[in-house]
Amino acid sequence: MEIIVNSISQTYGENEQTNQIIIALSGNSTSGNGDYLSSSVNVTAKDLPEGKTFDDMLDSEIEALGRKKLADYAAGAMNVRVSSINRVFNQSGEAVNAVVSLVGTASDGSGDYINYRKTITSADLPEGKTFAEMSAGSLKALAKAQLVNDTKVAA
């Protein structure tokens, strides 16, 4: 899934100094299965590299900070929980996929969030496993691992 920046909103205080930047990020599956990611992350002065101010930073640098924060959230810095699992069956009564929805909201009052939908197919299952052998916990773990993979940034 390719994740893009939808907007970078910079807010200023009375002293005309930037006090926060809100970065909206999203992604959609190219397979047409409806998978998506929607997220908003706040970058504040504490997220800046030593000696940098918001006024010194290019959009590409701000984007990199937002992507890193999103990746950190997906990797465990935010409590991302399952909100639903929808198993889809064929005419023979066999599960053919499971759609897992994950949501998370930062606990620091920033309003940062992740909303993620992942369709787990048989190709995503551990080798030799079928949907009949997969618990809800296993499907949740697969979706969370895919979220981490979709949001990771190059080192």
PDB file of C-alpha atoms in Angstrom:
ATOM      1  CA  MET A   1       0.000   0.000   0.000  1.00  0.00           C
ATOM      2  CA  GLU A   2       1.373   3.369  -0.963  1.00  0.00           C
ATOM      3  CA  ILE A   3       0.804   5.948   1.751  1.00  0.00           C
ATOM      4  CA  ILE A   4       0.542   9.557   0.624  1.00  0.00           C
ATOM      5  CA  VAL A   5       0.425  12.899   2.401  1.00  0.00           C
ATOM      6  CA  ASN A   6      -2.968  14.548   1.977  1.00  0.00           C
ATOM      7  CA  SER A   7      -2.170  17.755   3.819  1.00  0.00           C
ATOM      8  CA  ILE A   8       0.284  19.529   6.076  1.00  0.00           C
ATOM      9  CA  SER A   9      -1.430  22.122   8.293  1.00  0.00           C
ATOM     10  CA  GLN A  10       0.761  24.505  10.231  1.00  0.00           C
ATOM     11  CA  THR A  11      -0.718  26.467  13.159  1.00  0.00           C
ATOM     12  CA  TYR A  12       0.846  29.577  14.672  1.00  0.00           C
ATOM     13  CA  GLY A  13       0.692  31.244  18.049  1.00  0.00           C
ATOM     14  CA  GLU A  14       0.328  34.958  18.726  1.00  0.00           C
ATOM     15  CA  ASN A  15       4.113  35.358  18.366  1.00  0.00           C
ATOM     16  CA  GLU A  16       3.898  34.017  14.789  1.00  0.00           C
ATOM     17  CA  GLN A  17       5.879  30.939  15.813  1.00  0.00           C
ATOM     18  CA  THR A  18       4.633  27.566  14.666  1.00  0.00           C
ATOM     19  CA  ASN A  19       3.285  25.597  17.600  1.00  0.00           C
ATOM     20  CA  GLN A  20       2.254  22.438  15.776  1.00  0.00           C
ATOM     21  CA  ILE A  21       1.959  20.796  12.394  1.00  0.00           C
ATOM     22  CA  ILE A  22      -0.791  18.292  11.598  1.00  0.00           C
ATOM     23  CA  ILE A  23      -0.034  15.807   8.825  1.00  0.00           C
ATOM     24  CA  ALA A  24      -2.875  13.828   7.241  1.00  0.00           C
ATOM     25  CA  LEU A  25      -1.755  10.569   5.611  1.00  0.00           C
ATOM     26  CA  SER A  26      -3.743   7.965   3.693  1.00  0.00           C
ATOM     27  CA  GLY A  27      -3.339   4.929   1.521  1.00  0.00           C
ATOM     28  CA  ASN A  28      -5.500   2.647  -0.565  1.00  0.00           C
ATOM     29  CA  SER A  29      -4.909  -0.846  -1.841  1.00  0.00           C
ATOM     30  CA  THR A  30      -4.229  -1.114  -5.550  1.00  0.00           C
ATOM     31  CA  SER A  31      -5.895  -4.558  -5.652  1.00  0.00           C
ATOM     32  CA  GLY A  32      -9.411  -3.145  -5.446  1.00  0.00           C
ATOM     33  CA  ASN A  33     -10.238  -5.041  -2.241  1.00  0.00           C
ATOM     34  CA  GLY A  34     -11.092  -1.880  -0.297  1.00  0.00           C
ATOM     35  CA  ASP A  35      -8.106  -1.920   2.072  1.00  0.00           C
ATOM     36  CA  TYR A  36      -7.094   1.501   3.319  1.00  0.00           C
ATOM     37  CA  LEU A  37      -5.236   3.532   5.907  1.00  0.00           C
ATOM     38  CA  SER A  38      -6.291   6.919   7.216  1.00  0.00           C
ATOM     39  CA  SER A  39      -4.197   8.727   9.794  1.00  0.00           C
ATOM     40  CA  SER A  40      -3.434  12.087  11.309  1.00  0.00           C
ATOM     41  CA  VAL A  41      -0.258  12.846  13.246  1.00  0.00           C
ATOM     42  CA  ASN A  42       0.883  15.981  15.041  1.00  0.00           C
ATOM     43  CA  VAL A  43       4.489  17.066  14.885  1.00  0.00           C
ATOM     44  CA  THR A  44       5.499  19.382  17.693  1.00  0.00           C
ATOM     45  CA  ALA A  45       8.759  21.106  18.649  1.00  0.00           C
ATOM     46  CA  LYS A  46       9.846  18.058  20.684  1.00  0.00           C
ATOM     47  CA  ASP A  47       9.828  15.982  17.464  1.00  0.00           C
ATOM     48  CA  LEU A  48      12.258  18.300  15.674  1.00  0.00           C
ATOM     49  CA  PRO A  49      15.957  17.527  15.199  1.00  0.00           C
ATOM     50  CA  GLU A  50      18.352  19.419  17.480  1.00  0.00           C
ATOM     51  CA  GLY A  51      18.769  23.025  16.407  1.00  0.00           C
ATOM     52  CA  LYS A  52      15.858  23.020  13.913  1.00  0.00           C
ATOM     53  CA  THR A  53      12.724  25.117  13.991  1.00  0.00           C
ATOM     54  CA  PHE A  54       9.558  24.629  11.977  1.00  0.00           C
ATOM     55  CA  ASP A  55      10.434  27.711   9.939  1.00  0.00           C
ATOM     56  CA  ASP A  56      13.726  26.042   8.874  1.00  0.00           C
ATOM     57  CA  MET A  57      12.116  22.832   7.631  1.00  0.00           C
ATOM     58  CA  LEU A  58      11.124  21.837   4.131  1.00  0.00           C
ATOM     59  CA  ASP A  59       7.846  20.014   3.501  1.00  0.00           C
ATOM     60  CA  SER A  60       9.836  16.861   2.712  1.00  0.00           C
ATOM     61  CA  GLU A  61      11.472  17.010   6.160  1.00  0.00           C
ATOM     62  CA  ILE A  62       8.117  17.552   7.865  1.00  0.00           C
ATOM     63  CA  GLU A  63       6.661  14.661   5.873  1.00  0.00           C
ATOM     64  CA  ALA A  64       9.535  12.426   6.988  1.00  0.00           C
ATOM     65  CA  LEU A  65       8.849  13.300  10.641  1.00  0.00           C
ATOM     66  CA  GLY A  66       5.150  12.506  10.170  1.00  0.00           C
ATOM     67  CA  ARG A  67       5.865   9.190   8.466  1.00  0.00           C
ATOM     68  CA  LYS A  68       8.278   8.224  11.246  1.00  0.00           C
ATOM     69  CA  LYS A  69       5.700   9.055  13.886  1.00  0.00           C
ATOM     70  CA  LEU A  70       3.068   6.995  12.021  1.00  0.00           C
ATOM     71  CA  ALA A  71       5.488   4.048  11.792  1.00  0.00           C
ATOM     72  CA  ASP A  72       6.258   4.351  15.509  1.00  0.00           C
ATOM     73  CA  TYR A  73       2.544   4.372  16.325  1.00  0.00           C
ATOM     74  CA  ALA A  74       1.923   1.284  14.178  1.00  0.00           C
ATOM     75  CA  ALA A  75       4.877  -0.508  15.791  1.00  0.00           C
ATOM     76  CA  GLY A  76       3.435  -0.103  19.274  1.00  0.00           C
ATOM     77  CA  ALA A  77       3.740   3.518  20.414  1.00  0.00           C
ATOM     78  CA  MET A  78      -0.054   3.757  20.012  1.00  0.00           C
ATOM     79  CA  ASN A  79      -2.559   1.242  21.291  1.00  0.00           C
ATOM     80  CA  VAL A  80      -4.004  -0.016  17.996  1.00  0.00           C
ATOM     81  CA  ARG A  81      -6.900  -2.381  18.591  1.00  0.00           C
ATOM     82  CA  VAL A  82      -9.146  -4.517  16.438  1.00  0.00           C
ATOM     83  CA  SER A  83     -12.594  -2.996  15.887  1.00  0.00           C
ATOM     84  CA  SER A  84     -14.030  -5.769  13.708  1.00  0.00           C
ATOM     85  CA  ILE A  85     -13.244  -8.986  11.856  1.00  0.00           C
ATOM     86  CA  ASN A  86     -15.527  -9.982   9.005  1.00  0.00           C
ATOM     87  CA  ARG A  87     -14.959 -13.481   7.616  1.00  0.00           C
ATOM     88  CA  VAL A  88     -16.180 -13.972   4.042  1.00  0.00           C
ATOM     89  CA  PHE A  89     -17.317 -17.430   2.898  1.00  0.00           C
ATOM     90  CA  ASN A  90     -17.780 -18.986  -0.548  1.00  0.00           C
ATOM     91  CA  GLN A  91     -20.806 -20.999  -1.745  1.00  0.00           C
ATOM     92  CA  SER A  92     -19.290 -24.152  -0.198  1.00  0.00           C
ATOM     93  CA  GLY A  93     -19.161 -22.589   3.243  1.00  0.00           C
ATOM     94  CA  GLU A  94     -15.374 -22.186   3.290  1.00  0.00           C
ATOM     95  CA  ALA A  95     -13.826 -18.937   4.494  1.00  0.00           C
ATOM     96  CA  VAL A  96     -12.027 -17.222   1.607  1.00  0.00           C
ATOM     97  CA  ASN A  97     -10.802 -14.114   3.395  1.00  0.00           C
ATOM     98  CA  ALA A  98     -11.151 -12.056   6.533  1.00  0.00           C
ATOM     99  CA  VAL A  99     -11.454  -8.280   6.616  1.00  0.00           C
ATOM    100  CA  VAL A 100      -9.832  -6.894   9.766  1.00  0.00           C
ATOM    101  CA  SER A 101     -10.379  -3.299  10.853  1.00  0.00           C
ATOM    102  CA  LEU A 102      -7.945  -1.705  13.294  1.00  0.00           C
ATOM    103  CA  VAL A 103      -8.250   1.649  15.061  1.00  0.00           C
ATOM    104  CA  GLY A 104      -6.034   3.582  17.409  1.00  0.00           C
ATOM    105  CA  THR A 105      -5.989   6.969  19.093  1.00  0.00           C
ATOM    106  CA  ALA A 106      -2.995   8.501  20.831  1.00  0.00           C
ATOM    107  CA  SER A 107      -3.388   8.715  24.598  1.00  0.00           C
ATOM    108  CA  ASP A 108      -1.554  12.054  24.868  1.00  0.00           C
ATOM    109  CA  GLY A 109      -4.499  14.232  23.821  1.00  0.00           C
ATOM    110  CA  SER A 110      -2.928  15.098  20.463  1.00  0.00           C
ATOM    111  CA  GLY A 111      -5.834  13.719  18.444  1.00  0.00           C
ATOM    112  CA  ASP A 112      -3.451  11.503  16.467  1.00  0.00           C
ATOM    113  CA  TYR A 113      -5.194   8.442  15.082  1.00  0.00           C
ATOM    114  CA  ILE A 114      -4.909   5.426  12.811  1.00  0.00           C
ATOM    115  CA  ASN A 115      -7.835   3.821  10.989  1.00  0.00           C
ATOM    116  CA  TYR A 116      -6.772   0.739   8.995  1.00  0.00           C
ATOM    117  CA  ARG A 117      -8.561  -1.981   7.057  1.00  0.00           C
ATOM    118  CA  LYS A 118      -6.763  -5.101   5.836  1.00  0.00           C
ATOM    119  CA  THR A 119      -8.154  -8.034   3.872  1.00  0.00           C
ATOM    120  CA  ILE A 120      -6.376 -11.216   4.928  1.00  0.00           C
ATOM    121  CA  THR A 121      -6.321 -13.770   2.098  1.00  0.00           C
ATOM    122  CA  SER A 122      -5.100 -17.368   2.086  1.00  0.00           C
ATOM    123  CA  ALA A 123      -1.778 -16.090   0.702  1.00  0.00           C
ATOM    124  CA  ASP A 124      -1.287 -14.120   3.953  1.00  0.00           C
ATOM    125  CA  LEU A 125      -1.782 -17.150   6.194  1.00  0.00           C
ATOM    126  CA  PRO A 126       1.155 -19.065   7.680  1.00  0.00           C
ATOM    127  CA  GLU A 127       2.291 -21.917   5.456  1.00  0.00           C
ATOM    128  CA  GLY A 128      -0.015 -24.908   5.695  1.00  0.00           C
ATOM    129  CA  LYS A 129      -2.762 -23.034   7.570  1.00  0.00           C
ATOM    130  CA  THR A 130      -6.347 -22.523   6.449  1.00  0.00           C
ATOM    131  CA  PHE A 131      -8.904 -20.017   7.687  1.00  0.00           C
ATOM    132  CA  ALA A 132     -10.582 -22.843   9.619  1.00  0.00           C
ATOM    133  CA  GLU A 133      -7.376 -23.075  11.687  1.00  0.00           C
ATOM    134  CA  MET A 134      -7.057 -19.333  12.329  1.00  0.00           C
ATOM    135  CA  SER A 135      -8.402 -17.752  15.501  1.00  0.00           C
ATOM    136  CA  ALA A 136      -9.523 -14.147  15.745  1.00  0.00           C
ATOM    137  CA  GLY A 137      -6.311 -13.446  17.668  1.00  0.00           C
ATOM    138  CA  SER A 138      -4.222 -14.884  14.836  1.00  0.00           C
ATOM    139  CA  LEU A 139      -6.060 -12.793  12.245  1.00  0.00           C
ATOM    140  CA  LYS A 140      -5.609  -9.674  14.390  1.00  0.00           C
ATOM    141  CA  ALA A 141      -1.869 -10.381  14.682  1.00  0.00           C
ATOM    142  CA  LEU A 142      -1.581 -10.764  10.884  1.00  0.00           C
ATOM    143  CA  ALA A 143      -3.388  -7.456  10.304  1.00  0.00           C
ATOM    144  CA  LYS A 144      -1.227  -5.638  12.870  1.00  0.00           C
ATOM    145  CA  ALA A 145       1.933  -7.053  11.259  1.00  0.00           C
ATOM    146  CA  GLN A 146       0.720  -5.804   7.873  1.00  0.00           C
ATOM    147  CA  LEU A 147       0.040  -2.349   9.351  1.00  0.00           C
ATOM    148  CA  VAL A 148       3.624  -2.237  10.617  1.00  0.00           C
ATOM    149  CA  ASN A 149       4.862  -3.352   7.189  1.00  0.00           C
ATOM    150  CA  ASP A 150       2.708  -0.816   5.308  1.00  0.00           C
ATOM    151  CA  THR A 151       3.853   2.110   7.470  1.00  0.00           C
ATOM    152  CA  LYS A 152       7.539   1.335   7.942  1.00  0.00           C
ATOM    153  CA  VAL A 153       9.988   3.895   6.648  1.00  0.00           C
ATOM    154  CA  ALA A 154      13.392   3.271   5.144  1.00  0.00           C
ATOM    155  CA  ALA A 155      16.192   3.643   7.653  1.00  0.00           C
TER     156      ALA A 155
END
